[in-house]
């Protein structure tokens, strides 16, 4: 019995290893595929959209999906497929810019807090604690209520209210890295604080930040879609997936395609970024590569 078990162990180990690799790289490939399809469609919207996304056609109101209108038309006869392509440009632009802003702020504050410590660390981290006391979405709603709804305001507000997680993550990594031998050697050799922070510590803390940024894009897209659905985000006639959902909710019984397809676009895009972020975390974390 023991001999048979020992003979089966390599096969079982090989099977488990293949299963782990398939799960890890399969999710990565699926995430890249979803993100790639949505991004390419958004980037090439001016060339592949069959109709003007804002063109009104009273003779084509509430047409179901067909060869002429692949995803149907809305209450003004506008082509849903064309509007979804252009709406993807808005949603992805908000996601990238908002996350870029939040990561930039979080990186700087996290590096400074973790590296200098003491009073600087206390002030920055107590500010983070105060910001975390407010639910993010309601904080964004409160700020947007005092501003004119526009794409620029949405990107800035989301970026300025979502940097706290990045700051805490970078601070923790900096606290761990600043006592490493290569950092101490750089200080002894006369390197200044800026060089130590951005040349020695930041590159080694970049992996978890990359994962956080990837997941943050999905979160920013959801926030923008929610704001647009509530009428506080991108304003018509500019298409976005959120305001397309808002326009379709009142005619769900007679034209379900107006809500189904934008909802699927949000679902697949967010799923793609989440799968990509989780896969990158598994690949970049040495503790999960064992």
GROMACS .gro file of C-alpha atoms in nm:
model
  290
    1UNK     CA    1   0.000   0.000   0.000
    2UNK     CA    2   0.278   0.242   0.087
    3UNK     CA    3   0.462   0.157  -0.236
    4UNK     CA    4   0.148   0.221  -0.441
    5UNK     CA    5   0.093   0.547  -0.263
    6UNK     CA    6   0.450   0.655  -0.328
    7UNK     CA    7   0.411   0.571  -0.696
    8UNK     CA    8   0.098   0.782  -0.723
    9UNK     CA    9   0.239   1.082  -0.538
   10UNK     CA   10   0.437   1.234  -0.831
   11UNK     CA   11   0.132   1.204  -1.056
   12UNK     CA   12  -0.090   1.365  -0.795
   13UNK     CA   13   0.164   1.642  -0.737
   14UNK     CA   14   0.193   1.701  -1.111
   15UNK     CA   15  -0.185   1.716  -1.145
   16UNK     CA   16  -0.214   1.965  -0.859
   17UNK     CA   17   0.064   2.177  -1.004
   18UNK     CA   18  -0.102   2.183  -1.347
   19UNK     CA   19  -0.432   2.272  -1.188
   20UNK     CA   20  -0.279   2.563  -0.997
   21UNK     CA   21  -0.098   2.688  -1.309
   22UNK     CA   22  -0.414   2.654  -1.520
   23UNK     CA   23  -0.616   2.842  -1.260
   24UNK     CA   24  -0.354   3.116  -1.225
   25UNK     CA   25  -0.267   3.173  -1.589
   26UNK     CA   26  -0.616   3.090  -1.715
   27UNK     CA   27  -0.765   3.373  -1.509
   28UNK     CA   28  -0.484   3.604  -1.623
   29UNK     CA   29  -0.552   3.526  -1.990
   30UNK     CA   30  -0.928   3.566  -1.941
   31UNK     CA   31  -0.877   3.900  -1.766
   32UNK     CA   32  -0.641   4.024  -2.037
   33UNK     CA   33  -0.886   3.912  -2.305
   34UNK     CA   34  -1.183   4.095  -2.149
   35UNK     CA   35  -0.982   4.410  -2.080
   36UNK     CA   36  -0.826   4.398  -2.426
   37UNK     CA   37  -1.156   4.358  -2.610
   38UNK     CA   38  -1.322   4.642  -2.419
   39UNK     CA   39  -1.020   4.871  -2.452
   40UNK     CA   40  -0.973   4.807  -2.825
   41UNK     CA   41  -1.343   4.863  -2.889
   42UNK     CA   42  -1.332   5.194  -2.701
   43UNK     CA   43  -1.012   5.314  -2.869
   44UNK     CA   44  -1.134   5.227  -3.218
   45UNK     CA   45  -1.489   5.357  -3.165
   46UNK     CA   46  -1.461   5.637  -3.425
   47UNK     CA   47  -1.364   5.381  -3.690
   48UNK     CA   48  -1.580   5.080  -3.604
   49UNK     CA   49  -1.900   5.246  -3.479
   50UNK     CA   50  -2.156   5.204  -3.761
   51UNK     CA   51  -2.357   5.517  -3.666
   52UNK     CA   52  -2.314   5.855  -3.503
   53UNK     CA   53  -2.381   5.785  -3.133
   54UNK     CA   54  -2.583   6.106  -3.096
   55UNK     CA   55  -2.773   6.091  -3.425
   56UNK     CA   56  -3.151   6.088  -3.367
   57UNK     CA   57  -3.363   5.879  -3.603
   58UNK     CA   58  -3.737   5.896  -3.532
   59UNK     CA   59  -3.798   5.616  -3.783
   60UNK     CA   60  -3.587   5.369  -3.583
   61UNK     CA   61  -3.720   5.407  -3.229
   62UNK     CA   62  -3.701   5.096  -3.007
   63UNK     CA   63  -3.581   4.866  -3.281
   64UNK     CA   64  -3.469   4.525  -3.145
   65UNK     CA   65  -3.121   4.389  -3.224
   66UNK     CA   66  -3.079   4.315  -3.595
   67UNK     CA   67  -2.811   4.308  -3.865
   68UNK     CA   68  -2.858   4.682  -3.918
   69UNK     CA   69  -2.853   4.772  -3.549
   70UNK     CA   70  -2.655   4.497  -3.378
   71UNK     CA   71  -2.773   4.584  -3.026
   72UNK     CA   72  -3.096   4.765  -3.115
   73UNK     CA   73  -3.189   5.131  -3.079
   74UNK     CA   74  -3.309   5.351  -2.794
   75UNK     CA   75  -3.604   5.586  -2.740
   76UNK     CA   76  -3.458   5.841  -2.984
   77UNK     CA   77  -3.358   5.591  -3.249
   78UNK     CA   78  -2.987   5.607  -3.161
   79UNK     CA   79  -2.777   5.296  -3.223
   80UNK     CA   80  -2.699   5.118  -2.896
   81UNK     CA   81  -2.383   4.950  -3.027
   82UNK     CA   82  -2.232   5.282  -3.135
   83UNK     CA   83  -2.325   5.446  -2.804
   84UNK     CA   84  -2.172   5.158  -2.610
   85UNK     CA   85  -1.842   5.192  -2.795
   86UNK     CA   86  -1.825   5.564  -2.722
   87UNK     CA   87  -1.951   5.508  -2.368
   88UNK     CA   88  -1.660   5.271  -2.314
   89UNK     CA   89  -1.421   5.555  -2.397
   90UNK     CA   90  -1.576   5.765  -2.122
   91UNK     CA   91  -1.578   5.488  -1.860
   92UNK     CA   92  -1.222   5.374  -1.929
   93UNK     CA   93  -1.093   5.732  -1.940
   94UNK     CA   94  -1.248   5.801  -1.600
   95UNK     CA   95  -1.101   5.479  -1.462
   96UNK     CA   96  -0.746   5.546  -1.581
   97UNK     CA   97  -0.731   5.915  -1.491
   98UNK     CA   98  -0.896   5.875  -1.151
   99UNK     CA   99  -0.671   5.583  -1.057
  100UNK     CA  100  -0.364   5.766  -1.185
  101UNK     CA  101  -0.448   6.061  -0.961
  102UNK     CA  102  -0.524   5.846  -0.656
  103UNK     CA  103  -0.211   5.632  -0.701
  104UNK     CA  104   0.005   5.944  -0.741
  105UNK     CA  105  -0.125   6.097  -0.418
  106UNK     CA  106  -0.113   5.769  -0.228
  107UNK     CA  107   0.240   5.691  -0.344
  108UNK     CA  108   0.384   6.023  -0.230
  109UNK     CA  109   0.206   6.030   0.105
  110UNK     CA  110   0.275   5.663   0.178
  111UNK     CA  111   0.644   5.693   0.094
  112UNK     CA  112   0.686   6.007   0.305
  113UNK     CA  113   0.492   5.864   0.602
  114UNK     CA  114   0.674   5.530   0.603
  115UNK     CA  115   1.022   5.670   0.539
  116UNK     CA  116   1.033   5.965   0.780
  117UNK     CA  117   0.804   5.824   1.050
  118UNK     CA  118   0.748   6.016   1.372
  119UNK     CA  119   0.530   6.326   1.359
  120UNK     CA  120   0.513   6.322   0.979
  121UNK     CA  121   0.377   5.967   0.986
  122UNK     CA  122   0.125   6.053   1.258
  123UNK     CA  123  -0.012   6.355   1.074
  124UNK     CA  124  -0.048   6.176   0.741
  125UNK     CA  125  -0.199   5.858   0.882
  126UNK     CA  126  -0.445   6.044   1.104
  127UNK     CA  127  -0.555   6.228   0.790
  128UNK     CA  128  -0.602   5.889   0.623
  129UNK     CA  129  -0.808   5.771   0.921
  130UNK     CA  130  -1.031   6.077   0.899
  131UNK     CA  131  -1.089   6.023   0.527
  132UNK     CA  132  -1.170   5.657   0.588
  133UNK     CA  133  -1.439   5.754   0.839
  134UNK     CA  134  -1.661   5.865   0.550
  135UNK     CA  135  -1.813   5.605   0.316
  136UNK     CA  136  -1.638   5.670  -0.014
  137UNK     CA  137  -1.943   5.672  -0.238
  138UNK     CA  138  -2.142   5.906  -0.013
  139UNK     CA  139  -1.840   6.135   0.019
  140UNK     CA  140  -1.821   6.149  -0.361
  141UNK     CA  141  -2.196   6.220  -0.381
  142UNK     CA  142  -2.161   6.503  -0.130
  143UNK     CA  143  -1.876   6.664  -0.324
  144UNK     CA  144  -2.042   6.619  -0.665
  145UNK     CA  145  -2.361   6.780  -0.533
  146UNK     CA  146  -2.174   7.111  -0.497
  147UNK     CA  147  -2.006   7.090  -0.838
  148UNK     CA  148  -2.132   7.101  -1.192
  149UNK     CA  149  -2.162   6.743  -1.323
  150UNK     CA  150  -1.889   6.696  -1.582
  151UNK     CA  151  -1.638   6.436  -1.690
  152UNK     CA  152  -1.344   6.636  -1.552
  153UNK     CA  153  -1.507   6.687  -1.211
  154UNK     CA  154  -1.593   6.318  -1.183
  155UNK     CA  155  -1.235   6.210  -1.257
  156UNK     CA  156  -1.088   6.456  -1.007
  157UNK     CA  157  -1.336   6.380  -0.730
  158UNK     CA  158  -1.296   6.003  -0.761
  159UNK     CA  159  -0.917   6.039  -0.764
  160UNK     CA  160  -0.911   6.272  -0.461
  161UNK     CA  161  -1.134   6.045  -0.253
  162UNK     CA  162  -0.977   5.706  -0.325
  163UNK     CA  163  -0.605   5.741  -0.244
  164UNK     CA  164  -0.618   5.624   0.119
  165UNK     CA  165  -0.579   5.252   0.051
  166UNK     CA  166  -0.275   5.312  -0.170
  167UNK     CA  167  -0.118   5.536   0.096
  168UNK     CA  168  -0.157   5.271   0.366
  169UNK     CA  169  -0.024   4.998   0.137
  170UNK     CA  170   0.282   5.200   0.033
  171UNK     CA  171   0.351   5.305   0.391
  172UNK     CA  172   0.353   4.942   0.505
  173UNK     CA  173   0.590   4.844   0.222
  174UNK     CA  174   0.817   5.141   0.297
  175UNK     CA  175   0.837   5.054   0.667
  176UNK     CA  176   0.954   4.707   0.565
  177UNK     CA  177   1.198   4.820   0.297
  178UNK     CA  178   1.369   5.116   0.464
  179UNK     CA  179   1.566   4.889   0.699
  180UNK     CA  180   1.698   4.664   0.422
  181UNK     CA  181   2.073   4.647   0.366
  182UNK     CA  182   2.069   4.806   0.021
  183UNK     CA  183   1.876   5.107   0.155
  184UNK     CA  184   2.114   5.149   0.447
  185UNK     CA  185   2.409   5.117   0.208
  186UNK     CA  186   2.262   5.388  -0.014
  187UNK     CA  187   2.230   5.621   0.285
  188UNK     CA  188   2.588   5.551   0.396
  189UNK     CA  189   2.714   5.625   0.045
  190UNK     CA  190   2.562   5.973   0.068
  191UNK     CA  191   2.238   5.929  -0.130
  192UNK     CA  192   1.975   6.190  -0.048
  193UNK     CA  193   1.624   6.120   0.072
  194UNK     CA  194   1.469   6.174  -0.272
  195UNK     CA  195   1.710   5.929  -0.436
  196UNK     CA  196   1.659   5.668  -0.167
  197UNK     CA  197   1.280   5.698  -0.188
  198UNK     CA  198   1.238   5.692  -0.563
  199UNK     CA  199   1.542   5.491  -0.672
  200UNK     CA  200   1.565   5.222  -0.405
  201UNK     CA  201   1.234   5.195  -0.217
  202UNK     CA  202   0.969   5.277  -0.479
  203UNK     CA  203   1.076   5.016  -0.739
  204UNK     CA  204   1.057   4.744  -0.475
  205UNK     CA  205   0.716   4.861  -0.353
  206UNK     CA  206   0.568   4.891  -0.702
  207UNK     CA  207   0.426   4.537  -0.733
  208UNK     CA  208   0.143   4.569  -0.477
  209UNK     CA  209   0.070   4.920  -0.604
  210UNK     CA  210   0.028   4.784  -0.957
  211UNK     CA  211  -0.222   4.529  -0.830
  212UNK     CA  212  -0.408   4.794  -0.632
  213UNK     CA  213  -0.421   5.024  -0.935
  214UNK     CA  214  -0.559   4.747  -1.157
  215UNK     CA  215  -0.836   4.674  -0.910
  216UNK     CA  216  -0.889   5.048  -0.864
  217UNK     CA  217  -0.976   5.093  -1.233
  218UNK     CA  218  -1.266   4.852  -1.188
  219UNK     CA  219  -1.383   5.043  -0.881
  220UNK     CA  220  -1.361   5.379  -1.058
  221UNK     CA  221  -1.566   5.248  -1.351
  222UNK     CA  222  -1.835   5.127  -1.109
  223UNK     CA  223  -1.841   5.463  -0.929
  224UNK     CA  224  -1.868   5.658  -1.255
  225UNK     CA  225  -2.145   5.430  -1.379
  226UNK     CA  226  -2.333   5.470  -1.051
  227UNK     CA  227  -2.303   5.849  -1.059
  228UNK     CA  228  -2.418   5.862  -1.421
  229UNK     CA  229  -2.708   5.632  -1.340
  230UNK     CA  230  -2.814   5.872  -1.066
  231UNK     CA  231  -2.785   6.169  -1.302
  232UNK     CA  232  -2.481   6.316  -1.124
  233UNK     CA  233  -2.217   6.193  -1.365
  234UNK     CA  234  -2.168   6.225  -1.739
  235UNK     CA  235  -2.462   6.418  -1.878
  236UNK     CA  236  -2.660   6.327  -2.193
  237UNK     CA  237  -2.626   6.337  -2.487
  238UNK     CA  238  -2.267   6.223  -2.415
  239UNK     CA  239  -2.299   5.844  -2.384
  240UNK     CA  240  -2.168   5.649  -2.089
  241UNK     CA  241  -2.266   5.305  -1.970
  242UNK     CA  242  -2.421   5.451  -1.655
  243UNK     CA  243  -2.653   5.702  -1.821
  244UNK     CA  244  -2.746   5.440  -2.082
  245UNK     CA  245  -2.868   5.225  -1.795
  246UNK     CA  246  -3.060   5.521  -1.657
  247UNK     CA  247  -3.230   5.579  -1.992
  248UNK     CA  248  -3.323   5.212  -2.022
  249UNK     CA  249  -3.469   5.156  -1.674
  250UNK     CA  250  -3.805   5.317  -1.760
  251UNK     CA  251  -3.860   5.106  -2.073
  252UNK     CA  252  -3.725   4.778  -1.943
  253UNK     CA  253  -4.040   4.586  -2.038
  254UNK     CA  254  -4.059   4.701  -2.399
  255UNK     CA  255  -3.688   4.752  -2.477
  256UNK     CA  256  -3.478   4.538  -2.239
  257UNK     CA  257  -3.175   4.562  -2.469
  258UNK     CA  258  -3.129   4.925  -2.364
  259UNK     CA  259  -3.030   4.808  -2.015
  260UNK     CA  260  -2.900   4.455  -2.075
  261UNK     CA  261  -2.612   4.542  -2.306
  262UNK     CA  262  -2.468   4.839  -2.110
  263UNK     CA  263  -2.503   4.632  -1.793
  264UNK     CA  264  -2.313   4.345  -1.955
  265UNK     CA  265  -2.041   4.587  -2.067
  266UNK     CA  266  -1.994   4.710  -1.711
  267UNK     CA  267  -1.999   4.354  -1.577
  268UNK     CA  268  -1.742   4.218  -1.823
  269UNK     CA  269  -1.508   4.517  -1.792
  270UNK     CA  270  -1.508   4.514  -1.413
  271UNK     CA  271  -1.471   4.135  -1.412
  272UNK     CA  272  -1.176   4.161  -1.650
  273UNK     CA  273  -0.991   4.412  -1.432
  274UNK     CA  274  -1.066   4.215  -1.116
  275UNK     CA  275  -0.936   3.892  -1.270
  276UNK     CA  276  -0.629   4.075  -1.400
  277UNK     CA  277  -0.558   4.229  -1.060
  278UNK     CA  278  -0.600   3.902  -0.871
  279UNK     CA  279  -0.379   3.718  -1.121
  280UNK     CA  280  -0.108   3.983  -1.097
  281UNK     CA  281  -0.118   3.957  -0.719
  282UNK     CA  282  -0.064   3.581  -0.740
  283UNK     CA  283   0.222   3.622  -0.989
  284UNK     CA  284   0.401   3.907  -0.816
  285UNK     CA  285   0.369   3.789  -0.455
  286UNK     CA  286   0.657   3.544  -0.386
  287UNK     CA  287   0.465   3.390  -0.095
  288UNK     CA  288   0.191   3.279  -0.339
  289UNK     CA  289   0.432   3.136  -0.595
  290UNK     CA  290   0.531   2.841  -0.379
   0.00000   0.00000   0.00000
